Coordinates of C-alpha atoms and ligand atoms in Angstrom, one line a residue:
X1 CA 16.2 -34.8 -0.7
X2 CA 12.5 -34.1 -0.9
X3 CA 10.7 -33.2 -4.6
X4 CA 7.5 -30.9 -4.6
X5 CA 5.6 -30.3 -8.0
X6 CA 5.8 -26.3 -6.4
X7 CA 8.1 -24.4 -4.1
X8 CA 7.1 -21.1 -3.2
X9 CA 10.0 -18.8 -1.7
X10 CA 8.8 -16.5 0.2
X11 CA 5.8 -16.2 2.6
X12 CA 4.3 -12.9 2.1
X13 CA 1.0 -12.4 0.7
X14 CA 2.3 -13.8 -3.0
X15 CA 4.0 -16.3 -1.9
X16 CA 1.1 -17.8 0.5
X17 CA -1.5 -17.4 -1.7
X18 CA 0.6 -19.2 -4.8
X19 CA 0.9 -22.0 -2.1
X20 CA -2.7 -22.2 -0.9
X21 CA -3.9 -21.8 -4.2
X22 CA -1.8 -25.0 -5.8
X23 CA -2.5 -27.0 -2.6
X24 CA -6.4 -26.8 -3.5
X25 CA -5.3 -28.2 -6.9
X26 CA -3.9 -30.9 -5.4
X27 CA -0.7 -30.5 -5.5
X28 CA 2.4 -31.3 -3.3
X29 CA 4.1 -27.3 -2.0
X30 CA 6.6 -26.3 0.0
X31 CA 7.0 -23.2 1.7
X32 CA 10.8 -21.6 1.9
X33 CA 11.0 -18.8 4.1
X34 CA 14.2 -17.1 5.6
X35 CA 12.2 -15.6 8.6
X36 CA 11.8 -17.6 11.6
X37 CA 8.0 -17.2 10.9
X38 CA 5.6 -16.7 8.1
X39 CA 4.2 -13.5 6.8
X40 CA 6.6 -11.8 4.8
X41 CA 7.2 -8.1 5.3
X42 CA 3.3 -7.6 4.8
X43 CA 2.7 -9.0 8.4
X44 CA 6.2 -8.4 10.1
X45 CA 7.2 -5.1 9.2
X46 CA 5.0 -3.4 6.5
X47 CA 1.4 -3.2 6.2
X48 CA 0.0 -5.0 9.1
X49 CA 2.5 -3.5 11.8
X50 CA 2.0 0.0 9.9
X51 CA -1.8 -0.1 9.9
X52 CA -1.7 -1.3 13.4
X53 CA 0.5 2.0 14.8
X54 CA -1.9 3.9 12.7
X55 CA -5.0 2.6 14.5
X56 CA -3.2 2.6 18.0
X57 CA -1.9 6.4 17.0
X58 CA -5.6 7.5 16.3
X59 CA -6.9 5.7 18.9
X60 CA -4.5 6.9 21.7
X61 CA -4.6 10.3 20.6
X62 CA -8.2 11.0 20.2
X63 CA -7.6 12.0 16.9
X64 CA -11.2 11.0 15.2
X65 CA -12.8 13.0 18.2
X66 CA -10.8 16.3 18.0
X67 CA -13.8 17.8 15.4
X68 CA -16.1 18.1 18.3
X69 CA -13.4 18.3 21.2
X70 CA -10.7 20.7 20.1
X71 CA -7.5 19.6 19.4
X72 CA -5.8 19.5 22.7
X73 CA -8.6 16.6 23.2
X74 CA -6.3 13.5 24.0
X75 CA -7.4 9.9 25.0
X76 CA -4.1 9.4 26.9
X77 CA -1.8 12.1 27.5
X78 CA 1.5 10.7 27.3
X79 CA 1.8 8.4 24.7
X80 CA 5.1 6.3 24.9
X81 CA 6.6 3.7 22.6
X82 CA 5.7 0.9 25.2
X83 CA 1.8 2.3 24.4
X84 CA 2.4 1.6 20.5
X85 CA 4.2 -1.7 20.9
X86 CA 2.0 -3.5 22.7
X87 CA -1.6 -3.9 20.5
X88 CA 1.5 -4.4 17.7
X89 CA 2.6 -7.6 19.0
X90 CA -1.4 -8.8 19.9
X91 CA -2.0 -8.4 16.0
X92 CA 0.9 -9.5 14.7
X93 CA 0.6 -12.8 16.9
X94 CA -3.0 -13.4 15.7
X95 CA -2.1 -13.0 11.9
X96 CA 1.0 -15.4 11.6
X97 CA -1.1 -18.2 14.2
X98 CA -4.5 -17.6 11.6
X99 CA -1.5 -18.3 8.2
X100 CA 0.2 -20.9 9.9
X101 CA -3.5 -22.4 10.7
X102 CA -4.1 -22.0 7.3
X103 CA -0.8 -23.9 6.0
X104 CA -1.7 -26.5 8.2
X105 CA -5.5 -26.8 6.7
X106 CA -4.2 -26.8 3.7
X107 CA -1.4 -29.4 3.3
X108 CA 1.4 -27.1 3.0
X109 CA 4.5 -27.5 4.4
X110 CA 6.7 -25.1 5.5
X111 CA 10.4 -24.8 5.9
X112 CA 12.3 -22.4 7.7
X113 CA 16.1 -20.9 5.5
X114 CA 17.1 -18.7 2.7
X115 CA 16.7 -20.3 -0.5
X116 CA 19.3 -19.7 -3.1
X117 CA 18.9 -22.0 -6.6
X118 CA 21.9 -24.5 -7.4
X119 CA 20.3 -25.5 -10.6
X120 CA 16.7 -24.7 -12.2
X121 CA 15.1 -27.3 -10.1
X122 CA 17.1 -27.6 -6.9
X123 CA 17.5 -24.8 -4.0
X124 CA 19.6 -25.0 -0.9
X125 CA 18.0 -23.8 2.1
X126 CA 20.4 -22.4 5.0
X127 CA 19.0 -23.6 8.1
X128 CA 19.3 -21.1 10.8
X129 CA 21.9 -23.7 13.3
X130 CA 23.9 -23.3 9.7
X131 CA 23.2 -27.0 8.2
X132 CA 21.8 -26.7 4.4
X133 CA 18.6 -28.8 3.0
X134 CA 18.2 -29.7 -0.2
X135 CA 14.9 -29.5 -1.9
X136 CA 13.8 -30.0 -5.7
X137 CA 11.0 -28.5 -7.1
X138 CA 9.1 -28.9 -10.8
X139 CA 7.9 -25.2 -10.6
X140 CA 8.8 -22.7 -8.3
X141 CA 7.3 -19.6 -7.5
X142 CA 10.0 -16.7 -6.4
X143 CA 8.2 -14.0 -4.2
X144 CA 10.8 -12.6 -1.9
X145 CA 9.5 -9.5 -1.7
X146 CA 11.6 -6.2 -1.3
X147 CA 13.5 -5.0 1.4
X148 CA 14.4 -0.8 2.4
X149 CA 16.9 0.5 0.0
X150 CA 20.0 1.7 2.5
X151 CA 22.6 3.6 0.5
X152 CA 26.0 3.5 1.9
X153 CA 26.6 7.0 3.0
X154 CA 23.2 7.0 4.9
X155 CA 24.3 6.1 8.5
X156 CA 22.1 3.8 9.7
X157 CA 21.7 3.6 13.5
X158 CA 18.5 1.3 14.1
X159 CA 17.6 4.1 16.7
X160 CA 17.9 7.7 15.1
X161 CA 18.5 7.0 11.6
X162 CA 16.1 4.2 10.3
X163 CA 14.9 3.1 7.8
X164 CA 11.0 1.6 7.6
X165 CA 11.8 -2.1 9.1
X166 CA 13.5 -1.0 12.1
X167 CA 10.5 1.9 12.6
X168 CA 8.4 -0.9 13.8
X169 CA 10.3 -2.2 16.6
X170 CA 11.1 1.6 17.9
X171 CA 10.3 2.0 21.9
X172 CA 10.0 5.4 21.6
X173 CA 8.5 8.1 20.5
X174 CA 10.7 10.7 18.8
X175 CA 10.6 14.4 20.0
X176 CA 11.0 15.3 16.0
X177 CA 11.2 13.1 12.9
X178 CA 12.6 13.8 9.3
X179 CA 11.5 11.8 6.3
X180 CA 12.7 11.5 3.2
X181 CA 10.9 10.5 0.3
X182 CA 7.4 11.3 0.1
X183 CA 6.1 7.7 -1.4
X184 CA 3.3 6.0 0.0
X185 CA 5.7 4.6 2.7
X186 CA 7.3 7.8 3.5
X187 CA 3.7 10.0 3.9
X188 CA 2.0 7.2 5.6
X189 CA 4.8 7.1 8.4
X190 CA 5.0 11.1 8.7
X191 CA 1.4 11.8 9.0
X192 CA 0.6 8.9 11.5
X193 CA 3.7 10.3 14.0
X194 CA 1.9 14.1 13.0
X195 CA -1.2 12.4 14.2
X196 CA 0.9 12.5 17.6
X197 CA 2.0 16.4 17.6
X198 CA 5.6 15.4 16.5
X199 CA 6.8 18.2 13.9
X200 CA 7.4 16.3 11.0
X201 CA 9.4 17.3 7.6
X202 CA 9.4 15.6 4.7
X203 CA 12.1 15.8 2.2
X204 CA 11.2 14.8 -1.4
X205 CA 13.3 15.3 -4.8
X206 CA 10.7 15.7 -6.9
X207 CA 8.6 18.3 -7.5
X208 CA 5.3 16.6 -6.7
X209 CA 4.4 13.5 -4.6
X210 CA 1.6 10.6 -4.7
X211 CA 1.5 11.4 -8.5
X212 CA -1.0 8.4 -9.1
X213 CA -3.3 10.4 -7.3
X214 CA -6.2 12.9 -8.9
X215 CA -4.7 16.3 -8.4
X216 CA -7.6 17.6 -6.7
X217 CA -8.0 15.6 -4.2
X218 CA -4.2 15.2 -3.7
X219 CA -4.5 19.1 -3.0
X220 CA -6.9 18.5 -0.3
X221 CA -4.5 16.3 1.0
X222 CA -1.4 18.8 1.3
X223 CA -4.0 21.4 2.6
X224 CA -4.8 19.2 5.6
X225 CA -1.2 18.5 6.3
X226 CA 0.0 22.1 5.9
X227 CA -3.0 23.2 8.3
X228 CA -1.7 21.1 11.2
X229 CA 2.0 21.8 10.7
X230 CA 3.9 19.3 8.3
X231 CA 6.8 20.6 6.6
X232 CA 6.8 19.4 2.9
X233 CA 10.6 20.5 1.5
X234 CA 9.8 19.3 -2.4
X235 CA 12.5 19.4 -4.9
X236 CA 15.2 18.8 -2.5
X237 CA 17.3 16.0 -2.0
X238 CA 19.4 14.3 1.0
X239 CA 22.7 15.2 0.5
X240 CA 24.3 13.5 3.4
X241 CA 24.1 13.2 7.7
X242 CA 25.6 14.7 10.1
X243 CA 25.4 14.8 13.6
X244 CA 24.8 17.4 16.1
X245 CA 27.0 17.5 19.2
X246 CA 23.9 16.2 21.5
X247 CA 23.8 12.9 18.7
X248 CA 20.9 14.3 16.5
X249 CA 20.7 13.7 13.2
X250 CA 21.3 16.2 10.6
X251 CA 20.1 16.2 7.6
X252 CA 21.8 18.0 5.0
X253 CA 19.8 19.1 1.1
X254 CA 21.4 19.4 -1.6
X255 CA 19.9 23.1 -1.2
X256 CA 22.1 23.9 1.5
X257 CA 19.1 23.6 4.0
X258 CA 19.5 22.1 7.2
X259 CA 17.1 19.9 9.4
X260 CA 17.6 18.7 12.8
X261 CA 15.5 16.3 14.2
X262 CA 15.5 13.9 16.6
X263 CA 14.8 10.6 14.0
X264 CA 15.7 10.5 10.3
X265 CA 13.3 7.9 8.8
X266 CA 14.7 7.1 5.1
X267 CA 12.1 5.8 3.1
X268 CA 13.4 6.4 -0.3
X269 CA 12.6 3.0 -2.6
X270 CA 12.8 -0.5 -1.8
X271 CA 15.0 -3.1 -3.8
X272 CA 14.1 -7.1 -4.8
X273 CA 15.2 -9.5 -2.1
X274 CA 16.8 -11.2 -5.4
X275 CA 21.2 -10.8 -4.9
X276 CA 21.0 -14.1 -2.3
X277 CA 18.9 -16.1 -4.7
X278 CA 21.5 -17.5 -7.1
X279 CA 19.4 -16.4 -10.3
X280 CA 23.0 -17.3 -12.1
X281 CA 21.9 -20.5 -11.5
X282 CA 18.6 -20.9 -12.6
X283 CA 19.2 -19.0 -15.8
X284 CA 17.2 -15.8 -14.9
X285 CA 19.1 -12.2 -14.1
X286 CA 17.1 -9.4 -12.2
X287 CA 17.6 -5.7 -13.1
X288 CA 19.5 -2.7 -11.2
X289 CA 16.7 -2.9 -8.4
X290 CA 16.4 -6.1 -7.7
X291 CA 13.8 -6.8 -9.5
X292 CA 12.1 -9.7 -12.3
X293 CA 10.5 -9.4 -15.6
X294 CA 7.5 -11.9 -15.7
X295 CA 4.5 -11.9 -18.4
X296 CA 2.0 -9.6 -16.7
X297 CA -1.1 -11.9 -17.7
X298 CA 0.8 -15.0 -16.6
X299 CA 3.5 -13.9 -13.7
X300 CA 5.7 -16.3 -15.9
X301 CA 9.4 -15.4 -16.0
X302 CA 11.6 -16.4 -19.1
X303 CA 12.4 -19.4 -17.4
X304 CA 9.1 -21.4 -18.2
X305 CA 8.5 -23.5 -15.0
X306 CA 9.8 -20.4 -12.7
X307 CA 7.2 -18.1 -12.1
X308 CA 7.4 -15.3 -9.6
X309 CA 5.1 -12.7 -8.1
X310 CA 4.5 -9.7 -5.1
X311 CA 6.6 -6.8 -5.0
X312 CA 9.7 -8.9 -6.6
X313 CA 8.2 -8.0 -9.7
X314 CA 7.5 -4.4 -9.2
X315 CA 4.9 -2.2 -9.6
X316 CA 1.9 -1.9 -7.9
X317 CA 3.9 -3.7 -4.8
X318 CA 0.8 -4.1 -2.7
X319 CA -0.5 -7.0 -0.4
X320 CA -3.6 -7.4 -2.0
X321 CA -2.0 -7.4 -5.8
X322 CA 0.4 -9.6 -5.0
X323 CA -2.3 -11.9 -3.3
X324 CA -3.6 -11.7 -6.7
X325 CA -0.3 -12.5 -8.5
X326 CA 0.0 -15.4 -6.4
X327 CA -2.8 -16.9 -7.2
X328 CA -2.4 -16.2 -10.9
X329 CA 1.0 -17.8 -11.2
X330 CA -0.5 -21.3 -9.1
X331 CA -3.5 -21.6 -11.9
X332 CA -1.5 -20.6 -14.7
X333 CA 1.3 -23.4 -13.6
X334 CA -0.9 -25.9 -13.4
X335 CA -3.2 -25.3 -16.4
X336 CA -6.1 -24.2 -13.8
X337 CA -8.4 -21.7 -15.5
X338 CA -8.0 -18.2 -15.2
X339 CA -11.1 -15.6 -15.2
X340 CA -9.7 -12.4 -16.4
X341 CA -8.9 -10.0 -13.5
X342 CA -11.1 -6.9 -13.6
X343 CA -10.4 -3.5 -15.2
X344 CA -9.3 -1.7 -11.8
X345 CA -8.1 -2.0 -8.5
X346 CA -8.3 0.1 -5.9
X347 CA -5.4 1.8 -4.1
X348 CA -5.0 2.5 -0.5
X349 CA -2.9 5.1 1.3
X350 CA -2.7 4.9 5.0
X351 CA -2.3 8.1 5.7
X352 CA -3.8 10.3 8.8
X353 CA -6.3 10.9 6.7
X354 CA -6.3 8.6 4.5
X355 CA -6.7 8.3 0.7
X356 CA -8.2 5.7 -1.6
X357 CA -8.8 5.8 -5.1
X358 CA -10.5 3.4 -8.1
X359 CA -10.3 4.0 -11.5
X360 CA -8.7 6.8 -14.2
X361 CA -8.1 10.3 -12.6
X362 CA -9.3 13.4 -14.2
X363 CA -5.8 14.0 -15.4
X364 CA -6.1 10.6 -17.3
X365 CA -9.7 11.0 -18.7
X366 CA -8.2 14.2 -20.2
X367 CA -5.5 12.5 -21.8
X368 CA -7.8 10.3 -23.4
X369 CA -10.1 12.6 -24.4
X370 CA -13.0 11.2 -22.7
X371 CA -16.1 14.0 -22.4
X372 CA -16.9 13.9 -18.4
X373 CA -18.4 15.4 -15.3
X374 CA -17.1 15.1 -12.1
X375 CA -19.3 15.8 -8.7
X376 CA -18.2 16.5 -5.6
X377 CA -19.2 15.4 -1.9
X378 CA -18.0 16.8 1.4
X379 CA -18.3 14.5 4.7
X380 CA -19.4 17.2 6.3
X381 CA -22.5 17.8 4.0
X382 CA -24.0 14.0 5.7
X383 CA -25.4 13.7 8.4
X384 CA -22.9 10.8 9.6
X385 CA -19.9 13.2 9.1
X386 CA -21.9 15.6 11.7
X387 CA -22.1 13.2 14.2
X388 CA -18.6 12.2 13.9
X389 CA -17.6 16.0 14.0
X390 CA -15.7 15.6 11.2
X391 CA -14.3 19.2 9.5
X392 CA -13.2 17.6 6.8
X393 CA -12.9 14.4 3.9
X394 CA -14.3 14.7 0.5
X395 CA -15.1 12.3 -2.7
X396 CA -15.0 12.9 -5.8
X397 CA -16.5 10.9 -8.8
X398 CA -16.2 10.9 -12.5
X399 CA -18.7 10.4 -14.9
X400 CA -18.9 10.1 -19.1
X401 CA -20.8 12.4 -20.5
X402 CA -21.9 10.6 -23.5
X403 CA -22.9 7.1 -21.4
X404 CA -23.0 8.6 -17.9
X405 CA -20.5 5.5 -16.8
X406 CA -18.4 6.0 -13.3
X407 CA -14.4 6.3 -14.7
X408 CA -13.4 7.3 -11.1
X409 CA -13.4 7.4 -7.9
X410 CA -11.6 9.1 -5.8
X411 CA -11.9 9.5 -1.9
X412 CA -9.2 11.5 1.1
X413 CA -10.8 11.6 4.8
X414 CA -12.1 9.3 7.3
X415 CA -12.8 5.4 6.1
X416 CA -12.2 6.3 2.6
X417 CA -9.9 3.0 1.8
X418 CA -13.5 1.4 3.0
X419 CA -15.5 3.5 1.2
X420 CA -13.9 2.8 -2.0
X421 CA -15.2 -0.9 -2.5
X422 CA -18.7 0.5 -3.0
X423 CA -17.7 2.6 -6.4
X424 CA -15.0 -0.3 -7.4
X425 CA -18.2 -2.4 -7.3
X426 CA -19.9 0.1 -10.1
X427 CA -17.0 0.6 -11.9
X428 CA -16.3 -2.9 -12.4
X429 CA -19.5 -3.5 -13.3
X430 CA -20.1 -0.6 -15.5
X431 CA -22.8 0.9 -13.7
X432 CA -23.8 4.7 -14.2
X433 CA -24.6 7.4 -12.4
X434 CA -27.9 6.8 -12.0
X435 CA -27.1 3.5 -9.6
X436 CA -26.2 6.2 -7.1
X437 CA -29.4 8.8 -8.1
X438 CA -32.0 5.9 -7.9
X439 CA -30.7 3.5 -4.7
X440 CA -31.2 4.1 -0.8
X441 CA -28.6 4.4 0.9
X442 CA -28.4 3.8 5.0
X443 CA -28.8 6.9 6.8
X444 CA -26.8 8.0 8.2
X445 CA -23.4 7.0 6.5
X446 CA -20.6 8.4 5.0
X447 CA -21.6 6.3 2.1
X448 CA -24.4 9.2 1.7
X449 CA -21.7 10.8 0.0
X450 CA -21.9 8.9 -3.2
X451 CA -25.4 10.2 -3.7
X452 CA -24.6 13.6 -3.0
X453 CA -21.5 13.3 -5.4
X454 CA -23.4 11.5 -8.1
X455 CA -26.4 14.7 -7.8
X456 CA -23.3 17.2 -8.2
X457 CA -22.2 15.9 -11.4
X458 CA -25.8 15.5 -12.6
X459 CA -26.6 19.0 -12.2
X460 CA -24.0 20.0 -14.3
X461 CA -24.8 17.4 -16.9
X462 CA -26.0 19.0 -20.1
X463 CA -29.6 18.4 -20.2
X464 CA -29.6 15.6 -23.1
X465 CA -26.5 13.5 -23.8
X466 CA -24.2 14.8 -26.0
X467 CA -23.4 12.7 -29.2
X468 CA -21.2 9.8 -29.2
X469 CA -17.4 11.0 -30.1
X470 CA -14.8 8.5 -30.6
X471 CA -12.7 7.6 -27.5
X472 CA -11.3 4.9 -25.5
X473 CA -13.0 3.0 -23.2
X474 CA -11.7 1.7 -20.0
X475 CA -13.4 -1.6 -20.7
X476 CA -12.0 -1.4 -24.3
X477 CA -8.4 -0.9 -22.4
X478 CA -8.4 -3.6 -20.3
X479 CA -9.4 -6.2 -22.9
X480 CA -6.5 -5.1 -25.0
Ligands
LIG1 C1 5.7 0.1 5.7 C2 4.9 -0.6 4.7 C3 3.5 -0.4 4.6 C4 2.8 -1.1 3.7 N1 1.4 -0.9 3.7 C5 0.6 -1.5 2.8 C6 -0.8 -1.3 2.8 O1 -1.3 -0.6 3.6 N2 -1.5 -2.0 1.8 C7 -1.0 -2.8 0.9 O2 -1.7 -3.4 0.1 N3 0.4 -3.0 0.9 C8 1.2 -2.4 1.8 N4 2.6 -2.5 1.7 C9 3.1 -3.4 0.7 C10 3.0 -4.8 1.1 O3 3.6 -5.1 2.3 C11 3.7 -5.6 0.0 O4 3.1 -5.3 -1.2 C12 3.6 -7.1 0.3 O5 4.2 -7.5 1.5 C13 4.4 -7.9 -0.8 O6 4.2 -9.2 -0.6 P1 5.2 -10.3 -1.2 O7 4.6 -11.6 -1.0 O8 5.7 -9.9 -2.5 O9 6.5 -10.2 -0.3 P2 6.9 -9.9 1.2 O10 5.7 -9.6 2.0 O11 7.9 -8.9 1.1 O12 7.5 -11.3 1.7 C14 8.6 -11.8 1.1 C15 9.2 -12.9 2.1 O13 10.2 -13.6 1.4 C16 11.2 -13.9 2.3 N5 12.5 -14.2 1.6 C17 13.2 -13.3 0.9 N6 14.3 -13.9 0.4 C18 14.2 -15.2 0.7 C19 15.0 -16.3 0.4 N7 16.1 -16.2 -0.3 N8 14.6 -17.5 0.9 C20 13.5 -17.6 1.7 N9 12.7 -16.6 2.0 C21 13.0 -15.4 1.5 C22 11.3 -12.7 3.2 O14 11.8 -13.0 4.5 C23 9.8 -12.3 3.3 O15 9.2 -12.9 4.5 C24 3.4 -1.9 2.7 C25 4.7 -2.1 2.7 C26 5.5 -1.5 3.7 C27 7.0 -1.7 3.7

């Protein structure tokens, strides 16, 4: 029976970074993961397989040239699953030999089971021939990441009613595809495979969608999906399947409505890979979804030397938070220091087109009463959009009035999730508006857009600044 001073279960983003990160303090980790192969779901069947399909979809298809071509423009004509699959498996190959690389650099081993806790310090790992290991631990760091909530009366199939893992090993290319749930999961998937003329409907029981998302530019977003044909059924819920007598799914709202289509993907919510884990054991219990309550400065759970981070602990559940959360709980379990982590982070929705967004919305500076301007830029006002031919993509970015300080940005069109990093960069820093009047920009960019944005919201800027009123600061926030 080996003893590490850290175990990390789990391999995704969270987990590997907690490992790296208390290797380079010198310290002796172990790896558990239950998959044959590092990665977690990030790399196997979430972001890196989705992003992949997305780039292989807009590539295949022509998409990005359509502006200038028309839209029957089309790279390749028949697009089949074998066409999607295959720069899939290329990328995935690349990313678990450069993290297994990176194990290796780094002194950390790895072990290949499903970890469940026997007592606080001591897991069993189940060896995939079925023989157990023992292994002790002084910390551990849990990050076992989520897996696709499946409801019982949903009847799974693997082929025409799946849920977002099985999407990714899909050979085919379905005629017609309902999804339900319009999270960021749900949209990504439907307006990628609406990238590729398949009539897509998406079922959602709320009222509105994305709701993290500044209103405005979320409408842009439902304009552009409406234009090319997406059903969005809001305010309806599953009800149950049926089939039809050729073997199509059905899907039946609680409405009474009807949708036939050849693939159901259900992509409502995701649960904590926690009811293996023997948490009886170990003293800790996770809620109804799976999921663990940890400090949020420290990723420290209630059991002091157990820590646990990534989408096990819930919200934001993204790779490069969890990354983050990772590397927190390492430093904080070995008494490294911390820097405080900045104000915002940016969010990134993969959608065909995509969506990113930094800072408070102008919902939320309302709320807080702050006095702002926003400006607006259209890609197709630079000169870069031109030569791309794109018809549409817009920023948006908010200003204070009384201190001219960016609060927000918010981006939907071509390489926004790129764009972003330029106004997190301000924001973060506290930089005004004037950063974006008085610098060059290259030309021609899409970047341009920030000027034009930022001479928008100055043109509507009262003349002298209006007096100081008292409000809350984002900076103030986060130091709270
Ligand atoms: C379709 C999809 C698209 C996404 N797109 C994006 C995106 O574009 N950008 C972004 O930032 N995020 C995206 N995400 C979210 C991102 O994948 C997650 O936030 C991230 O993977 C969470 O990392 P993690 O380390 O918490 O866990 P995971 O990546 O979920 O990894 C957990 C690992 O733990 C292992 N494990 C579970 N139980 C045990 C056990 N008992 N013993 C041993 N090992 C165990 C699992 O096998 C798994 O490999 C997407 C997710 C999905 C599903």
């Amino acid at each position: 029976m080996s003893n590490f001073d850290l175990v990390v279960i789990g391999s995704g983003p969270a987990g590997r970074r907690a490992a790296i990160q208390a290797a380079k303090l010198g310290r002796s980790v172990l790896v558990v993961e239950s998959r044959l192969r590092v990665g977690g779901v990030s790399v196997h069947t979430g972001t890196i397989p989705s992003k992949t399909l997305r780039e292989t979809v807009l590539n295949l298809s022509g998409w990005r040239e359509r502006g200038f071509y028309g839209m029957s423009y089309r790279v390749k004509k028949d697009i089949e699953g074998k066409d999607l699959g295959a720069r899939l498996n290329k990328t995935l190959d690349y990313e678990i030999e450069v993290l297994e690389h990176q194990f290796a650099r780094n002194g950390v081993e790895t072990l290949a089971g499903a970890a469940r806790f026997t007592d606080p310090h001591t897991l069993e790992v189940g060896q995939p021939d079925g023989e157990a290991v023992v292994v002790r631990g002084d910390r551990f760091v849990i990050a076992v990441g989520t897996s696709p909530h499946r409801p019982p009366h949903i009847p799974f199939d693997g082929v025409k009613v799946v849920d977002s893992d099985d999407l990714v090993s899909q050979t085919r290319v379905p005629r017609s595809m309902t999804v339900i749930g319009a999270g960021v999961i749900g949209i990504e998937y439907a307006t990628i495979f609406s990238a590729l003329d398949v009539p897509v409907t998406v079922v959602e029981p709320r009222e509105g969608f994305l709701e993290f998302v500044d209103r405005e530019i979320l409408g842009e977003f439902v304009h552009e999906l409406r234009k090319r044909g997406m059903s969005l059924r809001l305010g309806a819920s599953l009800e149950r399947v049926e089939w039809s007598e050729n073997g199509d799914p059905i899907a039946i709202l609680n409405d009474g409505r009807q949708i036939r289509s050849d693939m159901l993907l259900y992509a409502a919510g995701r649960v904590g890979a926690t009811a293996t884990l023997g948490l009886e054991n170990c003293g800790l219990t996770a809620d109804k979804r799976g999921r663990l309550k940890v400090d949020p400065i420290t990723c420290q759970t209630e059991v002091a030397h157990i820590y646990a981070a990534g989408d096990v602990i819930g919200f934001p559940s993204l790779a490069s938070t969890s990354m983050e959360q990772g590397r927190i709980a390492a430093c904080h379990a070995f008494d490294a220091p911390m820097p405080p982590p900045p104000a915002f982070f940016p969010y990134g929705i993969y959608a065909v087109p995509e969506i990113s967004t930094v800072g408070l919305t102008e919902e939320e500076v309302k709320q807080r009463k702050i006095p702002y301007e926003c400006g607006i830029a259209r890609f197709r006002e630079t000169s870069r959009g031109h030569i791309m031919g794109l018809q549409s993509g817009m920023m948006k970015l908010i200003f204070g009035l009384e201190d001219r300080r960016l609060l927000g940005v918010h981006i939907v069109g071509e390489g926004a999730t790129e764009l972003v990093h330029i106004g997190q960069a301000v924001l973060n820093l506290g930089g005004t508006l004037d950063y974006f009047v008085e610098n060059t920009f290259n030309y021609p960019t899409l970047a341009e857009a920030y000027k034009i944005a930022a001479l928008d919201a100055f043109n509507r800027m009262p003349a002298r600044p209006i007096a100081p009123v008292a409000v809350k600061r984002p900076a103030a926030d986060a130091a709270e």
